[in-house]
Short mmCIF file of C-alpha atoms and ligand atoms in Angstrom, two decimals:
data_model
loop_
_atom_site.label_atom_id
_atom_site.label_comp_id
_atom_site.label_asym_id
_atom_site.label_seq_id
_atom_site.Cartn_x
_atom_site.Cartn_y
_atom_site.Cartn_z
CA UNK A 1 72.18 177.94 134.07
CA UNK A 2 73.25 180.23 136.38
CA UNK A 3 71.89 179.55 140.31
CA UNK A 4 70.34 181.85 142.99
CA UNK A 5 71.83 181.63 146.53
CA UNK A 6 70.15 179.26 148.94
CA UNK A 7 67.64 181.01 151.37
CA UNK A 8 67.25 178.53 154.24
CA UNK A 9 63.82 177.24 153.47
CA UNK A 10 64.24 173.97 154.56
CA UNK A 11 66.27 174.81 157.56
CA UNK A 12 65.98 172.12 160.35
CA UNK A 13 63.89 169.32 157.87
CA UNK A 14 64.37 165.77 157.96
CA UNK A 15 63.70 164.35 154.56
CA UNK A 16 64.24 161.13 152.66
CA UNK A 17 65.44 160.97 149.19
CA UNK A 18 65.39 157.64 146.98
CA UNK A 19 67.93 157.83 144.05
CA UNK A 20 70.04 160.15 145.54
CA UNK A 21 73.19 158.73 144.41
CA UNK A 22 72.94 160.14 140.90
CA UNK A 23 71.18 162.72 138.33
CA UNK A 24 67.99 164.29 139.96
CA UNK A 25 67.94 162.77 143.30
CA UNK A 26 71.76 163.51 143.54
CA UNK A 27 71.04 167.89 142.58
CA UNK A 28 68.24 167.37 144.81
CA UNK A 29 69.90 166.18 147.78
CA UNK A 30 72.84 168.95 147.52
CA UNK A 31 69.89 171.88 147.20
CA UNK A 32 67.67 170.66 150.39
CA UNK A 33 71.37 170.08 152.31
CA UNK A 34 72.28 174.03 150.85
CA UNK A 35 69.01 174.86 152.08
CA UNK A 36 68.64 173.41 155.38
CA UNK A 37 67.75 170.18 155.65
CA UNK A 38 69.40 166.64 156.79
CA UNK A 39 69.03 164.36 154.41
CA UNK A 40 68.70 160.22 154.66
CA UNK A 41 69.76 159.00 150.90
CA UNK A 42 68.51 155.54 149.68
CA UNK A 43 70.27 154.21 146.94
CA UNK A 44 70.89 150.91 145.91
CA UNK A 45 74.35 151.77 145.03
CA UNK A 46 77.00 151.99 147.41
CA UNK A 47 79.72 153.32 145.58
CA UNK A 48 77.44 156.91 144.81
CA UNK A 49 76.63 156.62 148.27
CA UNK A 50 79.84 157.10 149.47
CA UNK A 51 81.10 159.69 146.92
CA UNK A 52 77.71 161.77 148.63
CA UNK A 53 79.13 161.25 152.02
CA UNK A 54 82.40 162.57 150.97
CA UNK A 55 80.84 165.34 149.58
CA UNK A 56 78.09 166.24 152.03
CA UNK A 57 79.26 165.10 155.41
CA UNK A 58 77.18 165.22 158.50
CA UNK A 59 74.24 166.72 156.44
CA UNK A 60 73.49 163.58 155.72
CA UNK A 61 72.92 159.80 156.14
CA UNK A 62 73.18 157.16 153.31
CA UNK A 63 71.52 153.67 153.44
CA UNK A 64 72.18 151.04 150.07
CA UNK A 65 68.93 149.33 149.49
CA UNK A 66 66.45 148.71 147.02
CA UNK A 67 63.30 150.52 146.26
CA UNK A 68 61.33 147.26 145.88
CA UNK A 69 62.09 146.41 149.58
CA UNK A 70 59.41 147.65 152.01
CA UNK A 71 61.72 146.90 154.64
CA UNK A 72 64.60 148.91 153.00
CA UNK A 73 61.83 151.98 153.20
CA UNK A 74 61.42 151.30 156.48
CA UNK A 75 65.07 151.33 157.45
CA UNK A 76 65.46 154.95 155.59
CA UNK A 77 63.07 156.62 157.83
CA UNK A 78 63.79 154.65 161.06
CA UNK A 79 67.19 156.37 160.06
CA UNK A 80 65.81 159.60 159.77
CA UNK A 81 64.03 159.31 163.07
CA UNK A 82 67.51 158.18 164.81
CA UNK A 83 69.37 160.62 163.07
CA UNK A 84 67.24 163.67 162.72
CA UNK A 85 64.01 163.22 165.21
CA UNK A 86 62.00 162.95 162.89
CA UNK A 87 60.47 163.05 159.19
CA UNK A 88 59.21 166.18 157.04
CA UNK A 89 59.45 165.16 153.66
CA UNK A 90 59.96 161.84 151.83
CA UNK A 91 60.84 162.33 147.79
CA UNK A 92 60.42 159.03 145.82
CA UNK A 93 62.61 159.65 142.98
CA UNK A 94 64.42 156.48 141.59
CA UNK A 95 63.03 155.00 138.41
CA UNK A 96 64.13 153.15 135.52
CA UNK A 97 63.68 154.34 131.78
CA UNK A 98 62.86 151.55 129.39
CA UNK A 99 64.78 154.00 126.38
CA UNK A 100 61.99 153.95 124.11
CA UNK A 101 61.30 150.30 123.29
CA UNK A 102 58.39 150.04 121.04
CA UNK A 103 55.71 147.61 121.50
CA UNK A 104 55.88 146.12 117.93
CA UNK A 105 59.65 145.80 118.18
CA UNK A 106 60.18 144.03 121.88
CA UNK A 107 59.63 140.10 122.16
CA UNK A 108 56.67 139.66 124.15
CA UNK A 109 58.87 138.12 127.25
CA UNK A 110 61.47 140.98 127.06
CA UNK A 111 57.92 142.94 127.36
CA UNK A 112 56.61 141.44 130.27
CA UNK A 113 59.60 141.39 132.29
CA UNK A 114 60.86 144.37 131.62
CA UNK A 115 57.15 145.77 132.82
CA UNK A 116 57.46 143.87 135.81
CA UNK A 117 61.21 145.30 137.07
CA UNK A 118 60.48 148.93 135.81
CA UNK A 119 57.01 149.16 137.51
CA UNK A 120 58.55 147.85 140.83
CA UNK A 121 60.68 150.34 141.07
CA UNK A 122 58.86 153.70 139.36
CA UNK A 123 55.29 152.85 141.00
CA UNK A 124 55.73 150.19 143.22
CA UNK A 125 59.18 151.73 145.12
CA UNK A 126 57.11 155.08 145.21
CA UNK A 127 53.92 153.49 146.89
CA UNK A 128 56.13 151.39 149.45
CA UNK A 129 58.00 154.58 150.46
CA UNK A 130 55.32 156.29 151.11
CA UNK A 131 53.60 153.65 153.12
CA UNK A 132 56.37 153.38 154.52
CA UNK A 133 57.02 157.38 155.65
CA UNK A 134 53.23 157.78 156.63
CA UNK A 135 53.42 157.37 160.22
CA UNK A 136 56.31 159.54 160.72
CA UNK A 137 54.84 162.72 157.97
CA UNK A 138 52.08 162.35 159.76
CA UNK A 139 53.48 163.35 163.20
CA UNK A 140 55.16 166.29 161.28
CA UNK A 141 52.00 167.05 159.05
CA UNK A 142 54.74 166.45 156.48
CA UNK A 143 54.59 166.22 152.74
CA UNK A 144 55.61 163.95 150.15
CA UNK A 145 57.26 164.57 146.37
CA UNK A 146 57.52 161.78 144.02
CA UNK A 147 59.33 162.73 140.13
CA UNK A 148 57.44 162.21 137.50
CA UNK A 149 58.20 163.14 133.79
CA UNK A 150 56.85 164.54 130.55
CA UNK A 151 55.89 161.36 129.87
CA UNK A 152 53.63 161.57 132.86
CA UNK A 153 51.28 163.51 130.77
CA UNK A 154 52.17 163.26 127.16
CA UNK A 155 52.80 160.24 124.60
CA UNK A 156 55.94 160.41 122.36
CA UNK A 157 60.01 159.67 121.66
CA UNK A 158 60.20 160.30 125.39
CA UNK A 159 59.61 156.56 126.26
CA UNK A 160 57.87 153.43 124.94
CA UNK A 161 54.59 152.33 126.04
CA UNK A 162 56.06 150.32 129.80
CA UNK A 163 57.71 153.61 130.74
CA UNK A 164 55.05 156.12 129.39
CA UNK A 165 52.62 153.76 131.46
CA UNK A 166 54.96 153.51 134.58
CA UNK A 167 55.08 157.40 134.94
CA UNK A 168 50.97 158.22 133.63
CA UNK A 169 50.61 155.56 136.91
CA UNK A 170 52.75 158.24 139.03
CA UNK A 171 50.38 160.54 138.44
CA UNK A 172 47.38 158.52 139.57
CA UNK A 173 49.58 157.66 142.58
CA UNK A 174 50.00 161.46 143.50
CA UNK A 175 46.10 162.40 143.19
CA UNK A 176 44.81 159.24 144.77
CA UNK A 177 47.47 159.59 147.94
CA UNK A 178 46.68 163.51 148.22
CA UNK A 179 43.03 162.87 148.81
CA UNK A 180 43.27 159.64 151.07
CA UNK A 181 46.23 161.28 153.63
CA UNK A 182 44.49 165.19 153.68
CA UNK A 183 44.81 167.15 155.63
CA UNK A 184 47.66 165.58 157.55
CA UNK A 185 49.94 165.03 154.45
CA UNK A 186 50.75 167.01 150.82
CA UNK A 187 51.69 164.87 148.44
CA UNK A 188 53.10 166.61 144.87
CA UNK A 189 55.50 166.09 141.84
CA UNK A 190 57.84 167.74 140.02
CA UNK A 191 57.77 166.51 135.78
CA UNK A 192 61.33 167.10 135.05
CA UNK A 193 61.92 166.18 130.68
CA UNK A 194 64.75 164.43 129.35
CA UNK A 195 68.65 165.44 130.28
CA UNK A 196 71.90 163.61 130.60
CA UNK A 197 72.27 161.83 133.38
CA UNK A 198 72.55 158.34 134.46
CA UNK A 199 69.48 157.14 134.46
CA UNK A 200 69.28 152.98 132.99
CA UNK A 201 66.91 150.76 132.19
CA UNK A 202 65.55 147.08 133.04
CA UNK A 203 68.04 144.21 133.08
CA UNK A 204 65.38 142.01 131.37
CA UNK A 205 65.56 144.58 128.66
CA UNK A 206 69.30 144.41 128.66
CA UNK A 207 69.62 147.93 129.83
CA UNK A 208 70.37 147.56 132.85
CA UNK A 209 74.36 148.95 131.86
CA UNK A 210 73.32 151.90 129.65
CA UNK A 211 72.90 155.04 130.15
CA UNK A 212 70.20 157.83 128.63
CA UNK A 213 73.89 160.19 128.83
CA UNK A 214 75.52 157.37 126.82
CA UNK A 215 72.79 155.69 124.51
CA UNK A 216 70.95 158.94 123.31
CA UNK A 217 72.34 162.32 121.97
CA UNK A 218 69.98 163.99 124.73
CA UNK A 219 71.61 167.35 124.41
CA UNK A 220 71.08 168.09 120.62
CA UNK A 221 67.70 166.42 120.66
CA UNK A 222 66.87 169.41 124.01
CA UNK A 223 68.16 172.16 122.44
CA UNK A 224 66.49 171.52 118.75
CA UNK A 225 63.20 170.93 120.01
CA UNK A 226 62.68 172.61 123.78
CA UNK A 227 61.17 175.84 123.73
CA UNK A 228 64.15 177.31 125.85
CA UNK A 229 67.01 175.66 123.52
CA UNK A 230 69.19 175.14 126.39
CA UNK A 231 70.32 171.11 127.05
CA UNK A 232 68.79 170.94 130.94
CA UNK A 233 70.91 169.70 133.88
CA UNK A 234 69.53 168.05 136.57
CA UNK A 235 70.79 171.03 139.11
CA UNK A 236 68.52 172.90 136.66
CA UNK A 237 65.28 171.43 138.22
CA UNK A 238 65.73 171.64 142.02
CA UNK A 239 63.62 174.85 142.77
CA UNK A 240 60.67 173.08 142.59
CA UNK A 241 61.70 170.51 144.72
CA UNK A 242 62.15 173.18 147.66
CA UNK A 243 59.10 175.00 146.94
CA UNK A 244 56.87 171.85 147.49
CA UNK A 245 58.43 170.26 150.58
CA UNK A 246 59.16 173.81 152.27
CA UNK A 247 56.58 174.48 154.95
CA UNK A 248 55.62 178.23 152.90
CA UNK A 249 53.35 175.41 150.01
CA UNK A 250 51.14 174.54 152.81
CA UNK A 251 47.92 174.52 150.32
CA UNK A 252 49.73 172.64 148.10
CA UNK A 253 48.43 168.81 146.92
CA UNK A 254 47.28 166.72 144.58
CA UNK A 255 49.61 169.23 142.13
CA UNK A 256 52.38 168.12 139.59
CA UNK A 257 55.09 170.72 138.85
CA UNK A 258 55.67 170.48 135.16
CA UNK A 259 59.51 171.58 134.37
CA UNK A 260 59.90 169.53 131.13
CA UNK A 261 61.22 172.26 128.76
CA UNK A 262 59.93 169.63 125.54
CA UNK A 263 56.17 170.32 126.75
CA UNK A 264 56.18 173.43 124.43
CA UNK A 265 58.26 173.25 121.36
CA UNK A 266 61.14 175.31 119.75
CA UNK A 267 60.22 178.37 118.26
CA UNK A 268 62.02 178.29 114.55
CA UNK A 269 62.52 182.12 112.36
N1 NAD B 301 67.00 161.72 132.97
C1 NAD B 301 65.89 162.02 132.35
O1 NAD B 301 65.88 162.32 131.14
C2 NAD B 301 64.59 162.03 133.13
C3 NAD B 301 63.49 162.70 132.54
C4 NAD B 301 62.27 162.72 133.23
C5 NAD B 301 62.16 162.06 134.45
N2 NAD B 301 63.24 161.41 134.98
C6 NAD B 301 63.03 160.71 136.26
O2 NAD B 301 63.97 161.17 137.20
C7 NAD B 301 64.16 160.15 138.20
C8 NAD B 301 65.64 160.02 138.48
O3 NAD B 301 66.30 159.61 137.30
P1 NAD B 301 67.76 160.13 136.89
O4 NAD B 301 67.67 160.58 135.49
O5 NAD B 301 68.29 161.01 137.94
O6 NAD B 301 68.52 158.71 136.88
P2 NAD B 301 69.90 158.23 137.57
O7 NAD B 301 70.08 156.82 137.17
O8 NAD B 301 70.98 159.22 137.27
O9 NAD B 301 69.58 158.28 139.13
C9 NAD B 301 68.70 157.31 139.69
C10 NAD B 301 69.29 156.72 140.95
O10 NAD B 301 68.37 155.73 141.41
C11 NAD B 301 69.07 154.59 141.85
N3 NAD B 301 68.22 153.41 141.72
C12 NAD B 301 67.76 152.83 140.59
N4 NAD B 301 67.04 151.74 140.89
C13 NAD B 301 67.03 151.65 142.24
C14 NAD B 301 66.44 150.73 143.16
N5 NAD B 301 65.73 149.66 142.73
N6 NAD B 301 66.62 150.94 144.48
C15 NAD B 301 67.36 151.98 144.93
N7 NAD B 301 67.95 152.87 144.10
C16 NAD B 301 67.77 152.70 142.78
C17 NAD B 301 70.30 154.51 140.96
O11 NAD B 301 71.37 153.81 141.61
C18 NAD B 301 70.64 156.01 140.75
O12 NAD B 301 71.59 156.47 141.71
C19 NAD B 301 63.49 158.89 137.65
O13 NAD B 301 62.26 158.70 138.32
C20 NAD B 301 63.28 159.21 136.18
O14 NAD B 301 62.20 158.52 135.64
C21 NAD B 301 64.44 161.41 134.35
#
């Protein structure tokens, strides 16, 4: 889809993305950078994390860690305190997708493991980040954006029951920290719906090494049954993103951007 020019709304932020290295958090990170902003990226892999510093330079600052880790959340915004004086926005954005895995058809270890690594990182690694970026958003009355998903809000082919649980969780995350850090700190989402990119899933599931690009024709199944027919990039989603961290949402909390294009279905004749 075709993009607008950037208009400097972020200009001087310091913000903290998790998952940066790839699909959303990667489009993200290039729009606040085009827009403004220094960026600290935590990713646990290295590899994207250097193919961002190539590309992005100076804008911004890359640290390999896991979302699990307090202490790796900590070390992303000491970093953005060292680097850029400070802390405006922290978007917790890495997650795991456990592609669809019924209840019935998953061995009830498989089940209960897989729960326990997805949850650490698509609740869990969203409530230590912010814990972690507290102090500092609140010396900047910052904000905070976590990515949710369709699934956030409706049941369906869009996950089984860990992932559809993991993300409905998100959403209790984002109205529960809205009220208890007002008035010093927004907290919002943005509901992206499926695309390619390289989102994978739970090790204990064995997913850990596939993709939702590679495992699932993501494109066809968009453009069938979206009501736009258009198969959705991740670049496609950023504008929301802006909106809520820029400074101009200043009423904004406790509010979830919904950008799946699946939420209302294909129009057919
Ligand atoms: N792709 C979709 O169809 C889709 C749809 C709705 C919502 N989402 C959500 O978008 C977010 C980003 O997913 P994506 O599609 O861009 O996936 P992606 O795999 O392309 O990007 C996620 C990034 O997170 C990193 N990551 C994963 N686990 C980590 C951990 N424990 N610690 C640190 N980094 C870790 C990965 O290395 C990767 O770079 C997720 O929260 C996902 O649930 C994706």
């Amino acid at each position: 889809m075709r993009k607008g020019p950037a208009m400097g709304w972020l200009e001087g932020s310091s913000i903290v993305v998790t998952g940066g290295g790839s699909g959303v958090g990667r489009a993200v990170v290039e729009r606040f950078v085009a827009e403004g902003a220094r960026v600290v990226v935590l990713d646990r892999s290295a590899e994207r994390l250097d193919e961002l510093t190539t590309a992005l330079g100076d804008s911004i600052r890359a640290v390999v860690g896991d979302v699990t880790r307090y202490a790796d959340h900590e070390r992303a915004c000491a970093c953005a305190e060292e680097a850029f004086g400070g802390l405006d926005t922290f978007v917790g954005n890495a997650g795991l997708w456990d592609f669809a895995r019924s209840l019935t058809d998953t061995p009830a270890d498989v089940l209960a493991a897989g729960f326990d690594e997805l949850f650490a990182v698509d609740v869990k690694g969203y409530l230590l980040g912010a814990k972690a970026a507290v102090p500092l958003l609140r010396r900047s009355r910052g904000s905070i954006v976590f990515t949710l998903s369709n699934a956030s809000f409706y049941p369906g082919p869009g996950g089984g029951p860990v992932y559809t649980a993991a993300k409905h969780a998100g959403l209790g995350l984002v109205r529960q920290l809205a009220y208890e850090l007002a008035p010093d700190i927004r907290v919002n989402a943005v509901a992206p719906g499926p695309m390619a990119t390289g989102l994978s899933g739970p090790k204990a599931m064995g997913l850990a090494d596939t993709t939702i690009a590679r495992e699932v024709p993501i494109d066809r199944i968009v453009i069938e049954q979206s009501a736009l027919g258009v198969a959705v990039r991740a670049e496609d989603g950023v504008g929301p993103y802006v909106l809520l961290a820029a400074r101009e949402s200043a009423t904004t909390t406790g509010t979830v951007i919904d950008i799946s294009t699946t939420g209302i279905p294909r129009r057919h004749g």
